XYZ file of C-alpha atoms in Angstrom:
750
model
C 13.362 51.591 -49.670
C 10.727 48.884 -49.968
C 13.284 46.212 -49.002
C 14.288 48.250 -45.931
C 10.661 48.621 -44.836
C 10.141 44.908 -45.405
C 13.119 43.917 -43.212
C 12.186 46.421 -40.503
C 8.630 45.052 -40.449
C 9.838 41.498 -39.949
C 12.244 42.612 -37.224
C 9.523 44.479 -35.334
C 7.171 41.482 -35.435
C 9.868 39.072 -34.227
C 10.972 41.482 -31.455
C 7.576 41.891 -29.836
C 6.099 38.478 -30.519
C 8.278 35.440 -29.789
C 7.272 31.767 -29.694
C 7.508 31.785 -25.906
C 5.170 34.773 -25.514
C 2.780 33.186 -28.018
C 2.594 30.019 -25.906
C 1.936 32.012 -22.733
C -0.855 33.857 -24.539
C -2.268 30.528 -25.780
C -2.251 29.140 -22.215
C -4.096 32.197 -20.908
C -6.624 31.895 -23.747
C -7.258 28.205 -22.958
C -7.823 28.906 -19.257
C -10.187 31.810 -19.947
C -12.140 29.871 -22.581
C -12.428 26.832 -20.305
C -13.776 29.001 -17.475
C -16.257 30.694 -19.836
C -17.532 27.368 -21.153
C -17.806 25.955 -17.633
C -19.839 28.964 -16.554
C -22.001 28.701 -19.669
C -22.644 24.997 -19.087
C -23.564 25.683 -15.490
C -25.899 28.538 -16.424
C -27.481 27.177 -19.616
C -27.250 23.475 -18.842
C -25.147 20.662 -20.197
C -27.787 18.914 -22.329
C -26.898 19.113 -26.027
C -30.307 17.582 -26.804
C -31.929 20.832 -25.737
C -29.734 22.737 -28.185
C -30.583 20.259 -30.940
C -34.323 20.642 -30.289
C -34.358 24.401 -29.912
C -31.583 26.234 -31.754
C -29.356 26.241 -34.813
C -28.709 27.892 -38.153
C -28.409 27.063 -41.835
C -24.987 26.513 -43.411
C -25.611 27.432 -46.997
C -29.127 26.761 -48.244
C -30.174 23.362 -46.910
C -27.568 22.169 -44.375
C -28.768 22.615 -40.786
C -26.232 23.224 -38.019
C -27.500 22.771 -34.428
C -26.050 25.088 -31.823
C -22.899 23.636 -30.210
C -23.126 20.049 -31.477
C -22.901 17.892 -34.601
C -25.827 16.217 -36.330
C -25.348 12.812 -37.977
C -27.030 12.015 -41.295
C -28.580 8.588 -40.772
C -28.518 5.988 -43.510
C -31.262 3.389 -43.980
C -29.269 0.591 -42.326
C -28.365 2.767 -39.342
C -31.974 3.900 -38.845
C -33.243 0.312 -38.909
C -30.500 -0.816 -36.550
C -31.453 1.903 -34.069
C -35.223 1.431 -34.300
C -35.338 -2.366 -34.290
C -38.379 -3.602 -32.304
C -39.468 0.002 -31.690
C -42.873 1.688 -32.008
C -43.076 5.395 -32.872
C -46.358 7.314 -32.870
C -47.070 10.687 -34.523
C -50.264 12.404 -33.326
C -51.642 15.586 -34.770
C -52.628 17.479 -37.901
C -51.349 17.687 -41.496
C -48.043 19.214 -40.427
C -47.361 16.276 -38.113
C -48.370 13.991 -40.975
C -45.684 15.627 -43.120
C -43.116 15.003 -40.375
C -44.305 11.378 -40.176
C -43.752 10.833 -43.897
C -40.249 12.351 -43.794
C -39.338 10.227 -40.772
C -40.555 7.029 -42.437
C -38.596 7.830 -45.612
C -35.370 7.680 -43.616
C -36.240 4.010 -42.991
C -37.820 3.336 -46.403
C -37.244 5.995 -49.117
C -39.782 4.257 -51.412
C -42.705 4.867 -49.031
C -45.258 6.999 -50.912
C -47.430 9.822 -49.603
C -50.839 8.568 -50.694
C -54.247 7.608 -49.369
C -56.872 9.555 -47.402
C -55.152 12.436 -45.667
C -57.671 12.718 -42.829
C -57.194 9.261 -41.368
C -54.655 7.139 -39.538
C -51.654 5.931 -41.571
C -49.699 2.848 -40.457
C -46.171 1.855 -41.484
C -44.240 -1.287 -40.614
C -40.848 -2.605 -41.664
C -40.898 -6.316 -40.935
C -37.181 -6.827 -41.553
C -36.331 -4.624 -38.569
C -39.649 -4.960 -36.699
C -40.081 -1.180 -36.796
C -43.593 0.214 -36.452
C -44.417 3.869 -37.127
C -47.999 5.173 -36.928
C -49.622 8.468 -37.778
C -52.812 9.128 -35.792
C -55.088 11.827 -37.202
C -56.016 14.180 -34.344
C -55.975 17.686 -35.829
C -57.159 19.376 -32.616
C -56.087 19.275 -29.001
C -59.393 17.957 -27.681
C -61.036 15.021 -25.969
C -60.225 12.666 -28.838
C -56.493 13.328 -28.565
C -56.713 13.126 -24.782
C -58.356 9.709 -24.917
C -55.680 8.386 -27.295
C -52.899 9.496 -24.936
C -54.766 8.307 -21.838
C -54.899 4.749 -23.167
C -51.100 4.649 -23.368
C -50.746 5.732 -19.742
C -52.493 2.596 -18.489
C -50.149 -0.037 -17.085
C -51.504 -2.979 -19.070
C -51.179 -1.313 -22.491
C -48.044 -1.459 -24.669
C -46.655 2.051 -24.967
C -44.896 3.617 -27.960
C -41.196 4.184 -27.451
C -41.475 7.644 -29.018
C -44.510 9.955 -29.179
C -44.461 13.065 -31.378
C -47.536 15.288 -30.955
C -48.709 18.749 -31.912
C -51.695 20.661 -33.281
C -53.120 24.198 -33.454
C -53.715 25.470 -37.002
C -56.882 23.387 -37.402
C -58.342 24.986 -34.281
C -57.479 28.466 -35.576
C -59.055 27.670 -38.944
C -62.396 26.128 -37.942
C -62.983 28.721 -35.194
C -61.931 31.612 -37.434
C -59.097 32.619 -35.115
C -61.391 33.548 -32.226
C -60.107 34.240 -28.714
C -62.586 31.665 -27.388
C -60.791 28.988 -29.411
C -57.466 29.989 -27.838
C -59.014 29.795 -24.357
C -60.410 26.345 -25.154
C -57.003 25.274 -26.471
C -55.409 26.303 -23.172
C -57.992 24.325 -21.203
C -57.564 21.222 -23.371
C -53.783 21.238 -23.281
C -53.922 21.777 -19.509
C -55.985 18.574 -19.168
C -53.624 16.648 -21.472
C -50.383 17.884 -19.850
C -50.460 15.480 -16.835
C -51.077 12.539 -19.170
C -48.154 13.526 -21.386
C -45.971 13.915 -18.324
C -46.940 10.469 -17.065
C -46.304 8.938 -20.482
C -42.923 10.703 -20.639
C -41.713 8.641 -17.679
C -41.654 5.522 -19.867
C -41.482 6.953 -23.413
C -39.794 9.831 -25.220
C -42.497 12.498 -25.683
C -42.029 15.533 -27.963
C -44.482 18.385 -28.372
C -43.998 20.060 -31.759
C -44.515 23.811 -31.647
C -46.305 25.396 -34.581
C -44.264 26.654 -37.521
C -44.896 30.138 -38.930
C -46.910 30.531 -42.134
C -46.297 32.559 -45.274
C -49.436 34.667 -45.145
C -49.254 35.932 -48.743
C -49.599 32.385 -50.101
C -52.454 31.235 -47.851
C -55.760 30.384 -49.514
C -58.893 32.337 -48.546
C -60.130 29.656 -46.131
C -56.783 29.825 -44.275
C -56.302 33.592 -44.081
C -57.232 33.548 -40.399
C -54.102 31.452 -39.624
C -51.735 34.336 -38.924
C -48.287 34.264 -37.364
C -49.615 36.353 -34.480
C -52.179 33.640 -33.685
C -49.580 30.884 -34.039
C -47.268 32.675 -31.577
C -50.115 32.923 -29.065
C -50.849 29.176 -29.300
C -47.142 28.342 -28.972
C -46.772 30.515 -25.883
C -49.771 28.755 -24.329
C -48.306 25.297 -25.028
C -44.874 26.236 -23.650
C -46.195 27.814 -20.456
C -48.609 24.967 -19.684
C -46.404 21.992 -20.556
C -43.318 23.433 -18.848
C -45.278 24.124 -15.650
C -47.078 20.781 -15.569
C -44.695 19.559 -12.868
C -43.871 21.803 -9.957
C -40.347 22.265 -8.632
C -38.795 20.043 -11.318
C -38.079 19.953 -15.014
C -40.784 18.720 -17.358
C -40.094 15.395 -19.070
C -42.045 16.467 -22.152
C -39.505 17.851 -24.630
C -40.351 20.914 -26.725
C -39.583 20.452 -30.412
C -39.176 24.137 -31.235
C -36.322 23.958 -33.739
C -38.744 23.448 -36.631
C -39.877 27.058 -36.125
C -36.350 28.284 -36.900
C -36.143 26.033 -39.938
C -39.529 27.240 -41.169
C -38.593 30.900 -40.776
C -35.884 30.413 -43.410
C -37.810 28.137 -45.779
C -41.547 28.820 -45.499
C -41.428 31.181 -48.481
C -40.640 28.102 -50.603
C -43.921 26.519 -49.489
C -46.518 25.680 -52.145
C -49.517 26.760 -50.041
C -47.984 28.975 -47.335
C -48.884 26.458 -44.600
C -46.895 23.280 -45.230
C -43.104 23.247 -45.301
C -41.067 22.269 -48.388
C -39.790 18.712 -48.406
C -36.169 19.606 -47.617
C -37.236 21.351 -44.375
C -39.374 18.410 -43.328
C -36.437 16.087 -43.930
C -34.245 18.248 -41.685
C -36.793 18.095 -38.848
C -37.138 14.323 -39.261
C -33.355 13.896 -39.165
C -33.235 15.953 -35.972
C -35.769 13.577 -34.394
C -33.649 10.621 -35.506
C -30.548 12.193 -33.927
C -32.357 12.929 -30.675
C -33.392 9.307 -30.239
C -30.637 7.305 -31.968
C -27.394 9.141 -31.126
C -27.331 7.808 -27.588
C -27.940 4.268 -28.906
C -25.576 4.047 -31.912
C -23.130 6.732 -30.747
C -22.018 7.895 -34.232
C -18.656 9.683 -34.219
C -19.980 12.651 -36.208
C -23.163 12.965 -34.145
C -22.172 14.653 -30.887
C -25.690 15.899 -30.075
C -27.423 13.927 -27.307
C -24.349 11.805 -26.624
C -23.066 11.438 -23.073
C -19.365 11.678 -22.313
C -17.771 8.242 -22.871
C -16.681 6.533 -19.639
C -12.976 6.475 -18.828
C -11.160 3.282 -19.761
C -8.620 1.551 -17.541
C -5.740 2.841 -19.687
C -7.064 6.390 -19.528
C -7.300 6.216 -15.731
C -3.743 4.910 -15.481
C -2.543 7.668 -17.824
C -4.311 10.289 -15.703
C -2.600 8.932 -12.569
C 0.809 8.939 -14.298
C 0.514 12.529 -15.515
C -0.823 13.689 -12.148
C 2.165 12.127 -10.384
C 4.473 13.708 -12.981
C 3.025 17.156 -12.289
C 3.326 16.688 -8.522
C 6.865 15.309 -8.925
C 7.933 18.249 -11.045
C 6.497 20.768 -8.584
C 8.431 19.102 -5.724
C 11.602 18.992 -7.834
C 11.190 22.649 -8.830
C 10.706 23.777 -5.202
C 13.770 21.829 -4.034
C 15.882 23.016 -6.960
C 14.713 26.629 -6.522
C 15.496 26.641 -2.792
C 18.938 25.139 -3.414
C 19.591 27.775 -6.068
C 18.615 30.565 -3.652
C 21.023 29.253 -0.989
C 23.895 29.198 -3.489
C 23.232 32.729 -4.760
C 26.279 35.027 -4.474
C 25.949 37.341 -1.468
C 27.542 40.754 -1.109
C 30.370 41.331 1.408
C 29.062 44.110 3.639
C 32.560 45.449 4.404
C 34.063 45.466 0.935
C 30.838 45.748 -1.034
C 32.036 42.942 -3.317
C 30.530 39.537 -4.036
C 32.245 36.705 -2.231
C 31.811 34.204 -5.064
C 30.412 33.931 -8.547
C 28.510 30.674 -9.029
C 27.282 29.740 -12.500
C 23.743 28.325 -12.548
C 24.037 24.530 -12.748
C 22.438 22.870 -15.800
C 19.067 21.196 -15.316
C 19.490 17.494 -14.612
C 17.990 14.806 -16.897
C 15.483 14.020 -14.129
C 14.369 17.652 -14.118
C 13.950 17.688 -17.899
C 12.061 14.380 -17.744
C 9.657 15.593 -15.044
C 9.183 18.967 -16.726
C 8.435 17.328 -20.084
C 5.857 14.935 -18.646
C 4.340 17.753 -16.587
C 3.841 19.861 -19.729
C 2.622 16.849 -21.670
C 0.096 16.034 -18.943
C -1.392 19.526 -19.114
C -1.509 19.348 -22.915
C -3.209 15.934 -22.833
C -5.799 17.368 -20.440
C -6.549 19.992 -23.091
C -6.788 17.269 -25.758
C -9.283 15.356 -23.637
C -11.368 18.452 -22.901
C -11.552 19.321 -26.589
C -12.533 15.967 -28.067
C -13.771 13.646 -25.330
C -15.360 15.795 -22.620
C -18.477 17.874 -23.252
C -16.826 21.138 -22.275
C -16.216 22.703 -25.685
C -18.649 22.722 -28.587
C -18.428 20.970 -31.947
C -19.970 21.777 -35.307
C -20.235 20.094 -38.700
C -18.031 21.046 -41.635
C -19.530 22.782 -44.640
C -17.539 23.071 -47.858
C -17.562 26.040 -50.185
C -14.867 26.960 -52.674
C -14.151 30.205 -50.808
C -13.495 28.438 -47.477
C -10.737 26.407 -49.152
C -9.120 28.704 -51.716
C -9.147 32.058 -49.854
C -7.072 30.774 -46.870
C -4.622 29.209 -49.332
C -4.108 32.622 -50.944
C -3.497 34.144 -47.480
C -0.799 31.620 -46.519
C 0.815 31.963 -49.947
C 1.194 35.716 -49.389
C 2.663 35.122 -45.914
C 5.027 32.504 -47.303
C 6.356 34.932 -49.906
C 6.657 37.734 -47.312
C 8.945 35.655 -45.072
C 11.884 34.490 -47.230
C 15.581 34.087 -46.508
C 18.761 32.918 -48.235
C 19.558 29.222 -47.998
C 22.754 27.911 -46.399
C 23.288 25.541 -49.326
C 21.926 25.367 -52.862
C 21.918 21.645 -53.582
C 18.713 19.948 -54.750
C 16.305 19.153 -51.896
C 18.464 20.753 -49.199
C 17.188 20.858 -45.619
C 15.617 24.341 -45.811
C 13.912 23.448 -49.080
C 12.431 20.181 -47.775
C 11.227 21.922 -44.601
C 9.617 24.592 -46.798
C 7.986 21.896 -48.939
C 6.652 20.037 -45.901
C 5.413 23.300 -44.418
C 3.283 24.555 -47.290
C 1.965 21.053 -47.978
C 0.967 20.618 -44.335
C -0.815 23.986 -44.280
C -2.743 23.093 -47.430
C -3.709 19.720 -45.923
C -4.915 21.452 -42.748
C -7.082 23.863 -44.750
C -8.378 20.893 -46.752
C -9.436 19.105 -43.566
C -11.099 21.996 -41.774
C -12.987 23.173 -44.869
C -14.383 19.716 -45.624
C -12.920 19.881 -49.148
C -12.817 16.071 -49.469
C -16.329 16.348 -50.943
C -14.840 18.141 -53.996
C -13.089 15.411 -55.999
C -10.402 17.495 -57.819
C -9.217 18.947 -54.498
C -9.278 15.481 -52.918
C -6.997 14.075 -55.619
C -4.520 16.947 -55.379
C -4.301 16.419 -51.612
C -3.538 12.764 -52.290
C -0.539 13.955 -54.319
C 0.625 16.030 -51.350
C 0.405 13.007 -49.048
C 2.377 10.968 -51.589
C 4.928 13.799 -51.822
C 5.282 13.835 -48.039
C 5.966 10.096 -48.104
C 8.465 10.617 -50.924
C 10.312 13.218 -48.855
C 10.371 10.934 -45.836
C 11.721 8.030 -47.870
C 14.216 10.241 -49.692
C 15.509 11.699 -46.421
C 16.004 8.317 -44.744
C 17.544 6.761 -47.853
C 19.974 9.688 -48.238
C 21.049 9.418 -44.611
C 21.806 5.696 -44.793
C 23.351 5.983 -48.287
C 25.702 8.834 -47.417
C 26.569 8.139 -43.764
C 26.177 4.360 -43.615
C 24.939 4.583 -40.018
C 22.826 1.459 -39.489
C 23.201 1.514 -35.700
C 20.297 0.781 -33.379
C 20.503 4.277 -31.847
C 19.510 5.938 -35.149
C 16.586 3.531 -35.637
C 15.295 4.057 -32.092
C 15.581 7.833 -32.384
C 13.513 7.908 -35.589
C 10.893 5.477 -34.297
C 10.569 7.412 -31.054
C 10.127 10.784 -32.771
C 7.557 9.363 -35.178
C 5.488 7.397 -32.691
C 5.775 8.958 -29.233
C 2.867 11.400 -29.556
C 0.633 8.863 -31.293
C 1.188 6.211 -28.618
C 0.315 8.735 -25.903
C -2.823 9.791 -27.800
C -3.878 6.171 -28.331
C -3.914 5.796 -24.543
C -5.357 9.194 -23.570
C -7.935 9.468 -26.368
C -8.786 5.737 -26.486
C -8.072 5.343 -30.198
C -6.329 2.527 -32.137
C -2.864 3.108 -33.566
C -4.178 2.799 -37.124
C -6.560 5.721 -36.501
C -3.549 8.032 -37.005
C -2.906 6.324 -40.342
C -0.054 8.545 -41.548
C 2.265 7.671 -38.661
C 1.961 3.892 -39.203
C 2.526 4.583 -42.895
C 5.811 6.509 -42.473
C 6.937 4.124 -39.719
C 6.510 1.045 -41.889
C 8.220 2.659 -44.882
C 11.129 3.777 -42.705
C 11.588 0.184 -41.535
C 11.317 -1.064 -45.143
C 14.084 1.322 -46.245
C 16.242 0.474 -43.225
C 15.929 -3.308 -43.640
C 16.530 -3.086 -47.406
C 19.781 -1.149 -47.000
C 20.979 -2.762 -43.750
C 20.721 -6.379 -44.959
C 23.816 -7.979 -46.442
C 25.430 -6.750 -48.505
C 25.353 -3.254 -47.034
C 25.841 -0.885 -49.969
C 26.598 2.776 -49.243
C 27.850 5.694 -51.316
C 31.483 5.405 -50.210
C 31.644 1.734 -51.173
C 29.753 2.234 -54.460
C 32.063 5.062 -55.589
C 35.013 2.675 -55.367
C 33.410 0.000 -57.551
C 30.529 0.385 -60.033
C 29.540 -3.232 -59.345
C 27.948 -2.124 -56.077
C 25.538 0.183 -57.959
C 24.235 -2.878 -59.775
C 23.831 -4.655 -56.425
C 21.793 -1.747 -55.074
C 19.552 -1.857 -58.146
C 18.952 -5.577 -57.551
C 17.974 -4.845 -53.958
C 15.539 -2.151 -55.010
C 14.108 -4.333 -57.799
C 13.429 -7.141 -55.309
C 11.777 -4.616 -52.963
C 9.577 -3.405 -55.834
C 8.462 -6.977 -56.553
C 7.515 -7.480 -52.902
C 5.547 -4.210 -52.877
C 3.667 -5.129 -56.066
C 2.855 -8.591 -54.713
C 1.404 -7.224 -51.473
C -0.414 -4.402 -53.296
C -2.235 -6.798 -55.618
C -2.673 -9.670 -53.192
C -5.029 -8.352 -50.554
C -5.422 -11.797 -48.986
C -1.701 -12.247 -48.340
C -1.421 -8.680 -47.040
C -4.308 -9.163 -44.601
C -2.953 -12.498 -43.369
C 0.393 -10.901 -42.493
C -1.015 -7.867 -40.682
C -3.839 -9.798 -38.992
C -1.309 -11.791 -36.966
C -1.124 -10.877 -33.262
C 0.420 -8.544 -32.070
C 0.614 -6.768 -35.470
C -3.183 -6.783 -35.588
C -3.319 -4.608 -32.458
C -1.418 -1.904 -34.356
C -2.996 -2.135 -37.780
C -6.635 -3.091 -37.195
C -9.364 -0.482 -37.410
C -12.967 -1.464 -36.684
C -11.967 -5.118 -36.389
C -10.072 -5.549 -39.685
C -6.957 -4.343 -41.530
C -8.722 -3.216 -44.739
C -8.197 0.492 -43.989
C -4.488 -0.131 -43.479
C -4.288 -2.048 -46.777
C -6.109 0.768 -48.566
C -3.828 3.488 -47.152
C -0.657 1.490 -47.763
C -1.644 0.585 -51.313
C -2.820 4.111 -52.162
C 0.555 5.750 -51.483
C 2.875 2.814 -52.043
C 5.270 4.422 -54.582
C 6.453 7.145 -53.393
C -2.114 15.500 -62.424
C -4.266 18.475 -62.467
C -6.264 17.965 -65.703
C -6.516 14.233 -65.020
C -7.601 14.769 -61.395
C -10.314 17.193 -62.507
C -11.671 14.704 -65.045
C -11.977 11.754 -62.651
C -15.535 10.490 -62.345
C -15.325 9.014 -58.832
C -12.881 8.439 -55.956
C -12.515 4.714 -56.638
C -11.340 5.329 -60.233
C -8.975 8.130 -59.167
C -7.490 6.144 -56.275
C -6.770 3.195 -58.565
C -4.571 5.277 -60.892
C -3.187 7.695 -58.285
C -0.100 5.652 -57.186
C 1.197 5.468 -60.762
C 0.378 9.060 -61.757
C 1.391 10.995 -58.615
C 5.114 10.332 -59.133
C 5.025 12.533 -62.253
C 3.645 15.459 -60.271
C 6.235 15.051 -57.520
C 9.205 14.910 -59.881
C 7.841 17.856 -61.878
C 7.669 19.990 -58.732
C 11.250 19.100 -57.789
C 12.483 20.135 -61.231
C 10.523 23.408 -61.304
C 11.624 24.296 -57.765
C 15.332 23.672 -58.472
C 16.027 24.649 -62.107
C 16.015 28.475 -61.654
C 19.231 29.554 -59.919
C 17.601 32.238 -57.766
C 14.835 29.882 -56.618
C 17.437 27.455 -55.283
C 19.174 30.173 -53.274
C 16.119 31.315 -51.271
C 13.456 29.600 -49.231
C 10.354 30.614 -47.292
C 11.199 30.678 -43.582
C 7.461 30.900 -42.857
C 6.740 27.576 -44.551
C 9.969 26.036 -43.219
C 8.948 26.866 -39.634
C 5.733 24.906 -40.076
C 7.618 22.176 -41.903
C 9.728 21.474 -38.811
C 6.582 20.684 -36.804
C 4.562 19.212 -39.679
C 4.193 15.781 -38.050
C 2.849 17.280 -34.810
C 0.480 19.526 -36.762
C -0.872 16.554 -38.685
C -1.504 14.516 -35.533
C -2.736 17.278 -33.220
C -5.357 18.478 -35.695
C -7.390 15.321 -35.001
C -8.400 16.465 -31.517
C -7.669 20.140 -30.785
C -8.449 21.869 -34.079
C -10.948 19.552 -35.664
C -13.428 17.610 -33.537
C -15.139 14.238 -33.351
C -12.069 12.524 -34.822
C -11.779 15.032 -37.728
C -15.483 14.816 -38.691
C -16.303 18.249 -37.268
C -14.818 21.554 -36.142
C -13.897 22.507 -32.580
C -15.854 25.548 -31.405
C -14.109 27.577 -28.712
C -15.949 30.815 -29.518
C -19.568 30.143 -30.548
C -21.451 32.514 -32.813
C -18.365 33.882 -34.581
C -16.860 31.302 -37.000
C -14.026 33.537 -38.227
C -12.814 34.527 -34.741
C -13.199 30.923 -33.599
C -10.922 29.667 -36.391
C -8.298 32.330 -35.627
C -8.190 31.576 -31.873
C -8.360 27.768 -32.166
C -5.659 27.803 -34.877
C -3.362 29.957 -32.740
C -3.693 27.588 -29.762
C -3.349 24.536 -32.003
C -0.069 25.720 -33.561
C 1.401 26.651 -30.157
C 0.527 23.220 -28.759
C 2.029 21.418 -31.767
C 5.278 23.387 -31.430
C 5.501 22.646 -27.697
C 4.888 18.930 -28.271
C 7.672 18.923 -30.870
C 10.091 20.359 -28.299
C 8.916 17.905 -25.626
C 9.441 14.970 -28.022
C 12.981 16.154 -28.865
C 13.864 16.581 -25.177
C 12.522 13.161 -24.239
C 14.249 11.505 -27.209
C 17.634 12.683 -25.915
C 16.965 11.198 -22.470
C 15.036 8.014 -23.249
C 17.212 7.007 -26.239
C 20.842 7.344 -25.018
C 23.823 6.873 -27.340
C 25.518 4.332 -25.070
C 24.559 0.866 -26.393
C 24.407 -0.888 -23.010
C 22.144 1.815 -21.555
C 20.059 1.815 -24.724
C 19.485 -1.949 -24.559
C 18.275 -1.616 -20.972
C 15.891 1.152 -22.022
C 14.647 -0.954 -24.915
C 13.936 -3.825 -22.529
C 11.872 -1.447 -20.373
C 10.041 -0.121 -23.439
C 9.319 -3.689 -24.595
C 7.951 -4.524 -21.130
C 5.808 -1.374 -21.285
C 4.305 -2.364 -24.635
C 3.691 -5.937 -23.439
C 1.785 -4.533 -20.466
C -0.056 -2.198 -22.817
C -1.099 -5.105 -25.046
C -2.324 -7.122 -22.068
C -4.305 -4.213 -20.620
C -5.720 -3.444 -24.073
C -6.882 -7.054 -24.470
C -8.501 -7.012 -21.023
C -10.172 -3.710 -21.902
C -11.530 -5.090 -25.191
C -12.965 -8.164 -23.454
C -14.696 -6.026 -20.819
C -16.289 -3.919 -23.577
C -17.661 -6.962 -25.374
């Protein structure tokens, strides 16, 4: 009875929800979400700096997440590089002094909070020529006004950044009187034009007052209530925002610290001053506001403008636009011709005159349709990870965000199981299943930010090694059994592996090595092919006739192993080979091939207690290539020893396994964000719903790209050798042009 219900349930799901209907639903969702985000940007503005300065939430206890954008954590070297030859001034009371100290500690963590608190405090880093000053002006009065007025004069050197704010001192010394609030309004009204004038040449931030924890306040501060603070903040906002008529004020309101303080003020020692972690968050926000547009960190999307289109991106946009137009014209012509050839009914006899079978779609139609679809998909890629249409947020790892989704997919994988067509070890269904569950685990690992948890990181490294093992095993088996070393097979494999990545390199303006896994499997495929194709060609049929050929194969593999070991332990020789042009254009990342050497060496051969006991990533990575093979072989044995286990497979995992390569590549831009550093946010304010919707669209896109790649492979890589050679000549010319344009583009950037 349970088995019947199980089968009926699967049948009902498959009947009402097909892959085609899922893709239509995904397309509708993308269009609706794009329209919603466009409307939101138009209504709320397109400045992520405003979001960074005014809104956000805590992820966990101490990790701040701005609304809609990603915040970069600046290191000492980055901060100095950004602030070289800069002067930053902090003006205000003890709370501003706290912010000053936290800001300076980003540049110099050894800077100590000491000296007279009620006086000016200078800081200078001579190595970077950075100057940061704190100016003690605890009230908004004539003294503060005079300090700001001096900077507005043309002959005086102005600070590059001014951070000002004060109010609690006025509340305290005037015992919270209404007269003090009125005086505050008058004083800030007189200062507002000066701040606005200064803001034309410098970045000026007015820090709104944080709430207090009234229960902890000392007796001489009891008059500083949150009600009074709100009144002073409202006065500052209304006056500074209306200081310029009919235009937006250049003075930026730093109001985000209020939100931070609301969550952390209860940890304060005196009820007035924020704990150190909260001050550090506010200081890092200031650093992001100023430095993101200068250094343009990948994982700091706040305050960054959309990158300008490169020459290759413009050419790609023109190509896809022409493809879409060409397909529409072809479709109209084909549709009209089909309507003319439709069978018509004989009015006298009531019978059809002829019965014409619909002609198959021509290769040109398939080609245009594929590029049309691909163009629309690439537009979505660009919108997600290069345009400022959709939002991005930082990752935040917890054990539950990694392990709970894994339990969910495990249950689904068990629910969908079928009998295999064959029961041999590592049959096609089994390898697809293996690729599928591994790819899903890797996706969960990436989106949850689990790389920060070392045991999980090392287990994922085993999965990557296992994927490489499967790839190598599959290619070796094909050549060993079939002996097909023809150029058509090589071109087919290379096209399927690299087509999407090459397109993304052009559209997303990223180097080939950025998608490190594809270069990895491509190189190992070529290594296997060259090893077996070189004389003497040894295949299974030949080896079965004479055992001598088995010995020859072992010699080949032993020589290959020696070459691998030499390159793995001779970084200099490896870098010399792959730094040669044009190989360097494929394998360089950030100007060198070190990342490629690291990735290649890490998984070149192809552990739970050992992985959990590793002290650091460097130690684990050093031993990983030698240890991971044990885990892989153990899984193969466990999966294939029980008879029943060999006769069934998970169709759920196998379905994902068939599109595992597309899933791995597409995640970079339409599921994750900022080149995998963050998370794409299609539905803000609801993380769970956002993950569900973005994952659904992401999987549909990956499946469609897989079909497009298969269709194009059949057309672009024909079986006829003469036609194939002509195509290869065209492809070679295309890549030569690509290299030339890429070199011109690099020179123009420098």
